[in-house]
Every structure is written in C-alpha cells, then in structure tokens.
Amino acid sequence: MREHRLRALIREEMIGRRRVNSRRDFLKLSGAAAAAGILTRPATLLGGPAPPIDIPVTFTDVRQQAGITFQQNSTESPEKYYLETMGTGVGWIDYDQDGLMDLYFVQSAATPAYTPPHPLRSALYHNNGDGTFTDVTERAGVGGAGHYGQGVAVADYDNDGYPDLYVTGYNRAILYHNNRDGTFTDVTAKAGVADEGQWSASAAWFDYDRDGWLDLLVCNYLIWSPQTNVWCGEHRPGYRAYCSPDNYSGQHLALFHNNHDGTFTDVSLRSGVGKPVAKGLGVVTADFNNDGWPDVAIANDTWPNFLFINQKDGTFQDVSFISGVAASADGRYGAGMGIDAADVDGDGWMDIFVTHLDFELSRLYINNRDGTFEDATDRCGIAAGGMLMSGVAMKFVDYDNDGWDDMLQANGAMVDNIQLYHSEVHFHEPMLMWRNLGRGKFTKVSQYLGADFVRPIVGRGMAVADFDNDGDQDVVTVNWGGHPVLLRNDGGNANNWLSIRLIGAKSNRDGIGSSLALVSEGVTQFKQAKGGMSYMSANDPRIHFGLGKRATIDSLTITWPSGHVDRLVRPAINQILAVKEGEGVVPMKFSKIQWR
C-alpha cells in the first residue's frame, strides 16, 4: 500500500494535479455551514444490519441473445485526440409506454483524424417483451448521424406522458421530442438547448424551482479542439499517450429553465451554477439537506467537485469547499467521472459517491447532517479493493434486494497504452460491486457474481434497470470500441421487493424530486427520485426497494415536489406499482419477460 501511495504522489506531480493546501482549510470552513443555514431538520436513525449473503446472485451477459448488435466506435487515431478517450453513454427509456424499458445507445462520429468504415449513428432498441430487442432507430428518427454524441438524459420535459431524449455531445447537443407514436422530432433549435460550441457530457432533468416542469442542467467539460490537441507522452513509437485534462481549460455548467411552452431560457449565470469554471463529467440532483428542494452535485475531472444548495429563489449557493465534497480527505482533487447519491447508512440523508482514476481511489462522502460531508472511503471498507482501477461510471443499486444500497462501478483506463507507463494497470478492467453490509460498511463481492460480471472491459457509460420486470436490477454498460454488455440479474429476486413508477400531476410528470419512505416490519428505507446519475447515462426511473426476507410493508409515504403527500398502507410485495400524485395506485401494465 505504501508503494501504491508513493506512485500516486509521483504520478500527480508528473501530470500537475492541483491540490488545496491542507485538510485544515476544510475544517476551518466547515463551521460556517450552520451560519449559512444549510441544514435545519434532524434525522431519525432507523433500520437494522444487513443479513449475511444468503442468496446466490449472478449476472449473465445476454446481449447476443437479446439481439443487440450496436458497437461503440472509439474513433481511435494516431493523433490521440482527447475526445477519443471519453466513450459514450446509454439510456433506459420506455419510449412507447408499454411498461418495458427500451435501450438507447449513444454513438460517436467521424473526426478530422478518423474516417469510419461505415456511417455512424446512435441506436434505439425496442424491448420486445420476450428477452429480445429490435433496432427501431430509423423509424424513430433518433440516429443523430454526424453528431459526435457523448451522453443521454431521459425525461418527460413537456408533461405529455411520454419520455423525451436529450443527447449531449461535442460542439452541440440534441433534444428529441417524443411524438407518442414511436417517432421523435428534433426540436433543439426551437427549445433553445443546443449548447452550441460546448463539449457536453452528462446532463440531468430536475425541477429546481418546483413549478411542475422539468429544467435541464448540462455538464460541460473542456475547451478542446483538434487544432489545440497537444502531444503527451514520450516521443518514441507507441508511447504517445492521451493527455490529462490538466492540459486544457474547463468550461461552465449550463442550466436551462423550462418555460412551459416547449422552450427554455438559459439561467446559468443568474442561478449561480454557471459561474465557476468546471470540468464536469457527472451530475446527480438530489435533496442533500432535507429541505424539500433539489440540490446539485457535480463530479469534476482534476478539479474541485461541486455541491450547489438550492436557495428556493431560483439561485444556488456554492458550498463545495465548506461541505467537504470538493476534494478527498487529504485535500486532493481527483479525476471525477461517475457520481450518484443514496442513503447508504440508513439515517435518512443522502450520501455521495464519486469515481476516480487508478491510484486515486473512488470516494464515498457520508452526509454529516450539518452541511458537511466526511470522506469515509477508508472507514467504509472500499479503499483497498479498487486502487489499480479507473472508475468511470457508478450507480447505487440494491443488487440482492436486502434493503441496503450497494455500489456498482464500471471501470476502464483512459489511456490505451497505460501498461507502458504503469505495468500493474490494465486498459481492460473488471467491474466492481461493493455490497453494503449495513450502516454504510462495504465489502467487495465482485468475485461471487459470475464470470460475465468480472470479464475485463473498457467501461464507459453504464445504466441500471429492471428490464425484464422480474424484481431485480439489471445492468448495461457501453464499452470503448466494442459491444455493450447487458447483464441480467439472476437471483436477486429471491429476496422480496417493491418498485414504484411515479406519475406526477401538479408536480412534474416523472415525479423527479420526490422523496419516498417505506416502512417494512419496523425498518424504514429512504429513497429519492433523482436526476442525472452514473456517467453520461440514464437509468430506470422507477424507484426500487429491496425488502430482504421481510414479507409485509407497513406503509409507503411519497412526498411530491409540489408538497402533496400520498400514503399507501400495506401494499402487497413483489410487484411494480404505478402511483399517481393525489390518486394513489393507478392501473398500468408491467409485463414480466418470460425468457426463451
């Protein structure tokens, strides 16, 4: 471990990593949180320890069986364009509202240094309900040919009951409006969300002013072009390498306010989120101070992570440093890429996880419930297991339905010839699963989840969904220059569960920003309907609760962004329920796939 740490220090000095002066700086500032009025409401500690692993769970790659032929094109070239390292994202979207999650894969495009052997386009696959998918891209009109796509965000921005697609990318983004007939229309120009001239990565839909309409936050990354691409690495054959983001200046976040008429207004500066320079790759929107208003956390690459607290007046307060999430416990800025938030210790407050490059450690920040977060990476048990891996995407997921959110991480180095510089690091890396043992203590269980789960990949985008509606969480990854992996969860539904599809009425149609509290046999779980998450990808919007062996649910309370509260009493377990704001459970079909 000492050798690894020494290597990390040397490596950071070589590539010019920025760092703050000391952890003492954070401690001096953290006392200002209470004066800033960030948090006021106390939390109640509920829940109990997780049971031991008592059900076998494996993940099986069913991509070929499912008929998915999409292949990500890395556009790799001898020029080592920085753009090539990024990969692309993936999104789950029930675009036809048949109760089955469909798949959208984002694709790259030609560059001045790379001409593809055939035209490139993104791809939409329809879930056929029998374990197979059909490519419906051409009919749907969402191929985006010529657009160097990066990520995707999915939501119903116009409250018409059908989800729409926002596809980020280099130099521009695309907004596809769902026509409710299996087709989409490019409405980017009319909507005013092209993000022209920017390099957009992740994006998040969320209702920051709680007016019942979803707004759009876009992570912009670096000021880079083929003309400004520089030579990094050694000047000998095979040793040219992709550069660090330290070689380029950052861009600014963009926030677009929904005008309720199909158009958006850029409020980036007015809101405050667009003021600081960013190198944004990942975003999650959640209520971090339990005041009922959505906040924003950003994973920045070799730059301080951001935390913006909603001031309830259309503006946000930047508390990145006083909160303690800007850097690691030793004051270092990591290569932030993937991000998500969840209540990992059962205290009712959202914690944050951010992925980083090899030697940096991915970081878990525990919410102290006073406006500050603790970098709990070491004490939570996740420090050692991922030292040599580059974490790209991550998602909190209760893979075994025991009632505690686990941490799933897709890995893959950013430099394709990394072994020339670090012989112990590999370009292709296995995925990681950290099982939550209860109260936010974790142990690595990847080795128990099957050969397909640990097969090395160059992971980039990753998203989670119960695509076969059988009650456990499945996973899809986009792999740099290769086919995706579609991992079916086999065995997680041996434990009990409940999933909720939110339908807003006064609130936004997707219910993003809602808080849910489920009480089962005296144990309470807290969940939120969040925006963003992972890395340039979109997840199943349904809120999933694992119950372990608990066979009854006492109640489920949903607090909507509008302030309305719905309470379900003793709903049956092991089902997917559609809950409409103000009405309760409403009919909606969620067919379970019968595998051939």
XYZ file of C-alpha atoms in Angstrom:
596
model
C 0.000 0.000 0.000
C 2.840 2.403 0.808
C 4.346 1.746 -2.648
C 1.000 2.440 -4.303
C 0.620 5.688 -2.406
C 4.119 6.754 -3.406
C 3.331 6.010 -7.024
C 0.176 8.086 -6.770
C 2.083 11.058 -5.370
C 4.737 10.845 -8.051
C 2.105 10.492 -10.764
C 0.170 13.515 -9.533
C 3.289 15.633 -9.546
C 4.117 14.497 -13.098
C 0.749 15.469 -14.553
C 0.392 18.620 -12.490
C -2.585 17.743 -10.320
C -3.906 20.724 -8.386
C -4.366 20.435 -4.634
C -5.539 22.559 -1.778
C -3.140 23.499 0.993
C -4.373 21.155 3.692
C -7.332 19.388 5.231
C -7.196 22.112 7.880
C -8.643 24.506 5.289
C -11.782 22.408 5.135
C -12.085 22.179 8.892
C -11.860 25.945 9.241
C -14.570 26.449 6.665
C -16.955 23.679 7.703
C -18.030 25.526 10.828
C -19.640 28.139 8.582
C -22.264 25.647 7.407
C -24.622 26.225 10.302
C -24.363 30.008 9.916
C -25.195 29.617 6.240
C -28.484 27.992 7.234
C -27.884 24.967 5.051
C -29.468 22.339 7.272
C -32.118 22.529 9.922
C -34.146 19.346 10.121
C -32.862 16.499 12.306
C -32.841 12.923 11.100
C -34.161 9.805 12.763
C -31.897 6.773 12.669
C -33.821 3.741 11.502
C -33.108 0.353 10.004
C -31.033 -2.602 11.073
C -27.958 -4.534 9.990
C -27.992 -6.221 6.607
C -28.374 -10.004 6.650
C -25.446 -12.170 5.588
C -25.297 -13.192 1.931
C -27.959 -15.853 1.851
C -28.977 -15.866 -1.814
C -26.685 -16.575 -4.765
C -26.738 -13.792 -7.369
C -25.006 -13.951 -10.731
C -25.041 -11.549 -13.651
C -25.357 -13.126 -17.110
C -24.447 -11.288 -20.308
C -27.494 -11.705 -22.575
C -26.524 -9.088 -25.169
C -26.189 -11.509 -28.074
C -29.287 -13.451 -27.064
C -31.167 -10.162 -26.890
C -30.211 -9.282 -30.475
C -28.284 -6.100 -29.644
C -25.606 -5.556 -32.305
C -24.623 -1.965 -31.503
C -20.876 -1.380 -31.308
C -19.344 1.784 -29.882
C -16.810 3.403 -32.200
C -13.885 4.883 -30.290
C -12.718 6.926 -33.341
C -9.210 5.990 -32.205
C -6.474 7.660 -34.247
C -2.684 8.190 -34.165
C -3.384 11.835 -33.287
C -4.660 10.760 -29.856
C -7.494 13.277 -29.860
C -8.581 13.816 -26.279
C -12.166 13.311 -27.448
C -11.413 9.664 -28.192
C -10.928 8.718 -24.541
C -14.481 9.528 -23.467
C -16.573 6.687 -24.815
C -20.323 7.221 -24.879
C -23.361 6.745 -22.671
C -26.507 4.641 -22.639
C -30.061 5.271 -21.515
C -33.054 3.217 -20.450
C -36.295 4.716 -21.799
C -39.819 3.308 -22.010
C -40.443 5.395 -25.109
C -43.738 3.722 -26.066
C -45.078 3.431 -22.511
C -45.743 -0.296 -22.685
C -44.231 -0.920 -19.245
C -40.968 -2.351 -20.603
C -37.662 -0.477 -20.581
C -36.131 0.113 -24.015
C -32.480 0.993 -24.699
C -30.764 3.962 -26.337
C -27.045 3.773 -27.167
C -25.138 6.976 -27.925
C -22.625 6.897 -30.787
C -19.615 8.964 -31.847
C -18.877 10.366 -35.335
C -16.075 10.952 -37.815
C -13.268 13.351 -36.887
C -10.568 15.110 -38.939
C -8.239 12.262 -37.943
C -10.656 9.345 -38.323
C -12.987 8.193 -41.089
C -15.241 5.308 -40.016
C -15.615 2.298 -42.330
C -19.388 2.850 -42.374
C -21.734 5.672 -41.315
C -22.160 6.003 -37.582
C -25.391 6.638 -35.692
C -26.833 6.227 -32.236
C -29.313 3.374 -31.791
C -32.717 2.883 -30.161
C -33.710 -0.695 -29.346
C -37.307 -1.658 -28.565
C -37.856 -4.188 -25.773
C -39.980 -6.935 -27.331
C -41.038 -8.431 -24.015
C -39.522 -11.833 -24.713
C -35.876 -11.210 -23.898
C -35.060 -9.721 -27.298
C -34.732 -6.173 -28.623
C -35.377 -4.723 -32.095
C -33.426 -1.812 -33.598
C -36.050 0.873 -34.346
C -33.658 3.790 -34.842
C -34.605 4.637 -38.400
C -38.335 4.716 -37.760
C -37.877 6.610 -34.502
C -35.603 9.206 -36.101
C -33.038 9.384 -33.290
C -29.852 8.258 -35.053
C -28.152 11.640 -34.904
C -25.798 10.857 -37.806
C -22.801 13.190 -37.846
C -23.272 14.198 -34.220
C -20.344 13.206 -32.006
C -22.578 12.050 -29.178
C -21.489 11.707 -25.580
C -24.319 11.120 -23.126
C -28.090 10.916 -22.760
C -30.675 12.188 -20.281
C -34.258 10.915 -20.360
C -37.386 12.612 -19.007
C -40.834 13.911 -19.941
C -39.987 17.606 -20.177
C -43.391 18.713 -21.557
C -45.599 16.623 -19.216
C -47.387 14.822 -22.059
C -46.872 11.362 -20.549
C -44.063 10.225 -22.866
C -40.308 10.465 -22.135
C -38.036 12.555 -24.352
C -34.307 12.277 -25.146
C -31.554 14.827 -24.634
C -28.301 13.698 -26.265
C -25.149 15.567 -25.249
C -22.074 15.799 -27.444
C -19.078 17.623 -28.772
C -19.925 21.145 -30.057
C -23.689 20.693 -29.688
C -26.464 18.655 -28.116
C -29.785 17.363 -29.476
C -33.263 17.381 -27.899
C -35.615 14.768 -29.349
C -39.290 15.236 -28.526
C -41.342 12.043 -28.255
C -44.268 12.182 -30.689
C -46.127 9.398 -28.823
C -46.330 7.256 -31.954
C -42.922 5.587 -31.896
C -41.183 8.544 -33.542
C -39.263 11.567 -32.286
C -38.708 15.090 -33.623
C -35.505 17.091 -33.267
C -36.714 20.264 -31.507
C -33.304 21.510 -30.385
C -33.419 24.839 -32.185
C -36.959 25.669 -31.080
C -36.246 24.642 -27.492
C -33.004 26.632 -27.273
C -30.919 23.893 -25.639
C -28.325 23.176 -28.337
C -25.470 24.182 -26.010
C -23.635 25.318 -29.152
C -19.852 25.329 -29.088
C -19.678 23.430 -25.803
C -18.489 19.923 -25.052
C -21.387 18.482 -23.080
C -21.024 15.202 -21.191
C -23.657 14.276 -18.571
C -26.994 16.041 -18.157
C -29.812 15.935 -15.618
C -33.503 16.755 -15.749
C -34.849 18.208 -12.494
C -37.404 20.778 -11.352
C -35.150 23.203 -9.487
C -37.900 25.810 -8.878
C -40.677 23.257 -8.212
C -43.039 24.832 -10.762
C -44.112 21.418 -12.071
C -41.893 21.468 -15.196
C -38.506 19.842 -15.613
C -35.467 22.038 -16.158
C -32.188 20.880 -17.690
C -28.686 21.006 -16.230
C -25.788 20.241 -18.594
C -22.222 19.347 -17.588
C -19.772 20.989 -19.989
C -16.233 19.680 -19.965
C -13.085 21.132 -21.604
C -12.050 23.771 -24.105
C -10.519 21.441 -26.663
C -10.441 21.157 -30.443
C -8.442 19.150 -32.994
C -6.409 22.315 -33.547
C -5.459 22.572 -29.869
C -4.708 18.881 -29.382
C -1.211 18.552 -27.930
C 1.365 15.750 -27.817
C 1.529 13.928 -24.494
C 3.704 11.020 -23.547
C 7.157 10.153 -24.842
C 8.389 10.903 -28.379
C 9.082 7.347 -29.404
C 6.985 4.773 -31.274
C 3.954 3.555 -29.311
C 4.478 5.899 -26.374
C 2.325 8.830 -27.420
C -0.490 8.967 -24.850
C -3.804 10.661 -24.335
C -3.352 13.855 -22.362
C -4.601 14.782 -18.912
C -7.448 17.291 -18.591
C -4.875 19.483 -16.848
C -3.638 20.315 -20.345
C -6.886 22.146 -21.119
C -9.086 24.808 -19.544
C -12.540 23.962 -18.283
C -15.931 25.140 -19.482
C -19.021 26.166 -17.467
C -22.166 24.315 -16.438
C -25.363 25.265 -18.222
C -28.825 25.475 -16.625
C -31.888 25.842 -18.845
C -35.203 26.867 -17.266
C -38.350 25.285 -18.710
C -40.730 27.989 -20.000
C -43.732 25.590 -20.119
C -44.183 26.141 -23.868
C -41.532 23.858 -25.352
C -38.773 26.452 -24.983
C -36.070 27.009 -22.384
C -34.202 30.044 -21.050
C -30.509 29.925 -20.176
C -30.284 30.861 -16.484
C -26.763 29.533 -15.900
C -25.297 32.767 -14.564
C -28.434 34.043 -12.850
C -28.790 30.777 -10.909
C -25.140 30.702 -9.895
C -24.303 27.212 -11.172
C -22.718 28.580 -14.338
C -20.330 30.973 -12.609
C -17.373 28.780 -11.589
C -15.154 27.145 -14.179
C -15.975 23.442 -14.344
C -14.670 20.251 -15.880
C -17.961 18.477 -15.436
C -18.363 14.818 -16.290
C -21.002 13.527 -13.865
C -24.060 15.031 -12.200
C -26.681 13.964 -9.682
C -29.545 16.102 -8.431
C -30.959 15.258 -5.003
C -32.108 16.916 -1.792
C -28.960 16.821 0.326
C -30.203 18.947 3.228
C -33.734 17.531 3.535
C -35.456 20.863 2.961
C -37.604 19.563 0.100
C -35.703 21.371 -2.675
C -33.358 19.664 -5.171
C -29.633 20.401 -4.964
C -26.835 19.648 -7.447
C -23.613 17.626 -7.080
C -21.052 17.585 -9.895
C -18.095 15.238 -10.450
C -15.322 17.370 -11.960
C -12.223 15.965 -13.627
C -8.961 17.028 -11.878
C -10.947 19.925 -10.470
C -12.897 20.504 -7.241
C -16.212 18.669 -7.160
C -19.207 20.983 -6.847
C -22.112 20.999 -4.430
C -24.788 23.622 -5.040
C -27.533 24.068 -2.432
C -30.901 25.310 -3.672
C -31.803 28.675 -2.146
C -35.518 28.301 -3.098
C -35.483 31.563 -5.079
C -34.052 30.373 -8.387
C -30.456 30.560 -7.181
C -27.950 28.110 -5.716
C -25.244 28.548 -3.073
C -21.869 27.025 -3.887
C -20.879 25.070 -0.747
C -18.350 22.826 -2.462
C -15.499 23.616 -0.083
C -17.311 24.203 3.187
C -19.208 20.953 2.687
C -16.044 18.895 2.214
C -17.001 17.288 -1.119
C -14.651 19.391 -3.262
C -11.683 17.116 -2.589
C -10.576 13.982 -0.783
C -9.816 13.899 2.935
C -6.167 14.666 2.179
C -7.133 17.677 0.079
C -6.652 16.278 -3.413
C -8.788 16.833 -6.475
C -9.417 13.541 -8.266
C -10.421 12.654 -11.800
C -14.135 12.785 -11.007
C -16.240 10.949 -13.582
C -19.210 8.945 -12.298
C -21.444 10.086 -9.450
C -24.584 9.052 -7.584
C -26.288 9.712 -4.263
C -28.097 7.424 -1.821
C -28.731 6.933 1.874
C -26.108 4.248 2.442
C -26.173 4.283 6.238
C -29.928 4.410 6.873
C -30.078 7.814 8.578
C -32.414 9.442 6.047
C -29.769 11.728 4.495
C -28.235 11.402 1.044
C -24.575 10.429 0.748
C -22.390 10.831 -2.366
C -20.031 8.536 -4.259
C -17.590 9.766 -6.948
C -15.380 7.579 -9.164
C -11.746 8.407 -9.959
C -8.728 7.144 -11.875
C -6.383 4.387 -10.756
C -4.235 5.246 -7.710
C -6.696 7.979 -6.654
C -9.448 5.866 -5.054
C -13.106 6.423 -5.721
C -14.567 8.419 -2.842
C -17.582 7.936 -0.585
C -18.774 11.099 1.170
C -21.052 10.495 4.151
C -23.583 13.215 4.972
C -22.947 14.575 8.476
C -26.428 16.151 8.595
C -24.959 19.560 9.422
C -23.991 20.856 5.991
C -20.748 18.919 5.826
C -19.685 15.547 4.435
C -16.972 13.169 5.612
C -14.707 11.383 3.170
C -15.393 7.955 4.633
C -13.634 5.937 1.939
C -11.220 4.297 4.376
C -13.555 3.522 7.268
C -16.311 2.245 4.978
C -14.063 -0.501 3.625
C -13.678 0.472 -0.033
C -10.160 1.912 -0.079
C -8.087 -1.129 -0.913
C -10.151 -3.037 -3.466
C -10.146 -0.505 -6.301
C -6.682 1.059 -6.079
C -5.490 -0.112 -9.509
C -8.760 0.518 -11.351
C -10.083 3.594 -13.094
C -13.679 4.022 -12.013
C -15.737 5.624 -14.766
C -19.468 5.091 -14.210
C -21.132 4.171 -10.930
C -24.616 3.600 -9.627
C -26.107 2.805 -6.240
C -28.126 -0.378 -6.661
C -29.559 -2.933 -4.244
C -28.452 -5.861 -6.396
C -29.520 -8.545 -3.898
C -32.703 -6.845 -2.612
C -31.580 -6.979 1.007
C -32.728 -3.415 1.659
C -29.327 -1.711 1.546
C -27.970 0.174 -1.472
C -24.779 -1.367 -2.833
C -22.242 0.397 -5.078
C -21.749 -0.757 -8.671
C -18.783 0.586 -10.609
C -17.796 0.234 -14.286
C -14.057 0.535 -14.863
C -11.653 1.088 -17.725
C -8.419 3.035 -18.050
C -8.393 6.264 -20.057
C -5.007 5.630 -21.687
C -4.924 2.692 -24.099
C -1.172 2.115 -23.664
C -1.268 2.551 -19.901
C 0.855 -0.566 -19.293
C 3.849 1.123 -20.898
C 3.737 3.614 -18.030
C 2.225 1.526 -15.207
C 2.755 -2.202 -15.697
C 0.318 -3.128 -12.923
C -2.582 -1.199 -14.508
C -4.644 -2.617 -17.378
C -6.699 -0.892 -20.065
C -9.431 -3.530 -19.744
C -10.710 -3.840 -16.188
C -13.441 -5.865 -14.441
C -16.495 -4.278 -12.901
C -16.748 -3.796 -9.152
C -19.622 -4.445 -6.764
C -19.366 -3.219 -3.204
C -22.007 -4.879 -1.034
C -23.460 -2.740 1.724
C -23.220 -4.694 4.981
C -25.447 -2.211 6.762
C -24.880 1.306 8.102
C -22.612 2.126 5.167
C -19.970 -0.560 5.683
C -18.983 -2.287 2.442
C -17.183 -5.363 1.204
C -16.206 -6.316 -2.350
C -18.308 -9.185 -3.731
C -17.499 -8.940 -7.466
C -15.848 -12.350 -7.436
C -19.125 -14.015 -6.436
C -21.259 -12.528 -9.219
C -20.230 -14.698 -12.149
C -17.679 -14.782 -14.966
C -19.582 -12.292 -17.117
C -19.555 -9.721 -14.342
C -15.777 -9.784 -13.868
C -14.795 -10.167 -17.526
C -12.462 -7.201 -18.215
C -13.937 -4.389 -20.311
C -13.085 -0.781 -21.115
C -16.182 0.502 -19.374
C -17.652 3.917 -20.062
C -21.408 4.613 -19.825
C -23.475 2.395 -17.502
C -27.134 2.308 -16.522
C -29.330 0.152 -14.300
C -32.900 -1.051 -14.893
C -35.189 -3.984 -14.234
C -35.649 -4.501 -17.979
C -37.331 -7.897 -17.617
C -39.661 -6.715 -14.801
C -38.783 -9.660 -12.570
C -37.935 -7.655 -9.469
C -34.146 -7.417 -9.549
C -31.827 -4.847 -11.059
C -30.082 -5.488 -14.376
C -27.132 -3.571 -15.842
C -25.968 -2.344 -19.243
C -22.520 -0.913 -19.975
C -21.106 0.801 -23.057
C -17.575 -0.384 -23.720
C -14.958 1.697 -25.516
C -14.588 0.464 -29.090
C -16.664 -2.652 -28.514
C -20.064 -4.197 -27.994
C -22.031 -3.349 -24.860
C -22.605 -5.795 -22.041
C -26.203 -6.471 -20.977
C -26.059 -8.135 -17.583
C -29.237 -9.881 -16.460
C -29.531 -10.226 -12.688
C -30.176 -13.875 -11.885
C -31.162 -14.476 -8.284
C -31.668 -11.044 -6.761
C -35.428 -11.547 -6.701
C -35.078 -14.430 -4.244
C -35.439 -11.615 -1.726
C -38.654 -9.583 -1.622
C -39.034 -6.184 -3.276
C -41.305 -3.359 -4.417
C -40.891 -0.928 -7.337
C -42.723 2.357 -7.799
C -43.432 4.193 -11.047
C -44.189 7.824 -10.135
C -46.732 9.840 -12.120
C -46.837 13.495 -11.189
C -49.952 15.646 -11.561
C -49.295 19.040 -10.022
C -45.622 18.032 -9.861
C -43.596 17.215 -12.974
C -44.929 14.135 -14.727
C -41.924 11.959 -13.787
C -42.074 12.912 -10.117
C -38.372 13.801 -10.142
C -37.563 15.378 -6.795
C -39.990 13.197 -4.826
C -38.941 11.657 -1.517
C -40.128 8.184 -0.524
C -40.120 6.488 2.884
C -41.004 2.804 3.064
C -41.640 1.105 6.422
C -41.459 -2.674 6.431
C -41.767 -4.603 9.678
C -40.311 -1.676 11.609
C -37.446 -0.973 9.190
C -37.520 2.320 7.254
C -35.845 2.982 3.916
C -35.474 6.429 2.349
C -35.248 6.962 -1.415
C -35.432 9.926 -3.758
C -36.345 10.330 -7.411
C -33.096 11.860 -8.666
C -31.830 13.443 -11.860
C -28.619 12.532 -13.676
C -26.514 9.774 -12.012
C -23.755 7.485 -13.296
C -21.635 8.744 -16.235
C -23.363 10.200 -19.290
C -26.223 7.713 -18.860
C -29.901 7.420 -17.905
C -31.330 4.834 -15.530
C -34.700 3.184 -14.931
C -36.897 5.960 -13.471
C -38.790 3.538 -11.241
C -37.864 3.617 -7.549
C -36.815 0.175 -6.344
C -36.913 -1.100 -2.765
C -35.328 -4.370 -1.676
C -37.012 -5.922 1.362
C -34.831 -8.911 2.195
C -36.940 -11.608 3.873
C -39.467 -9.107 5.230
C -42.837 -10.199 3.894
C -45.029 -7.180 4.667
C -44.921 -3.447 4.068
C -46.480 -1.270 6.740
C -46.608 1.895 4.657
C -45.099 3.828 1.776
C -45.128 7.624 2.027
C -44.425 9.735 -1.068
C -43.739 13.437 -0.673
C -44.049 15.057 -4.091
C -42.188 18.217 -5.209
C -45.494 20.106 -5.012
C -45.633 19.324 -1.273
C -48.521 16.879 -1.671
C -48.158 13.657 0.332
C -49.574 10.282 -0.700
C -49.515 7.349 1.700
C -50.056 3.717 0.758
C -50.989 1.381 3.587
C -49.834 -2.234 3.463
C -49.266 -2.565 -0.300
C -48.505 -6.086 -1.463
C -44.867 -7.018 -2.033
C -43.088 -8.269 -5.183
C -44.818 -6.019 -7.690
C -44.367 -2.835 -9.709
C -46.927 -0.168 -8.813
C -47.813 2.997 -10.690
C -48.658 5.751 -8.198
C -50.240 8.987 -9.396
C -49.978 12.143 -7.339
C -53.219 12.720 -5.442
C -54.818 9.470 -6.627
C -52.631 6.675 -5.303
C -52.216 3.411 -7.204
C -53.442 3.551 -10.814
C -53.635 0.745 -13.387
C -50.541 0.205 -15.529
C -49.234 -2.960 -17.088
C -45.691 -4.147 -16.306
C -45.329 -7.495 -18.057
C -42.665 -9.857 -16.797
C -40.423 -11.234 -19.523
C -40.637 -14.978 -19.975
C -37.169 -15.957 -21.150
C -36.955 -18.374 -24.049
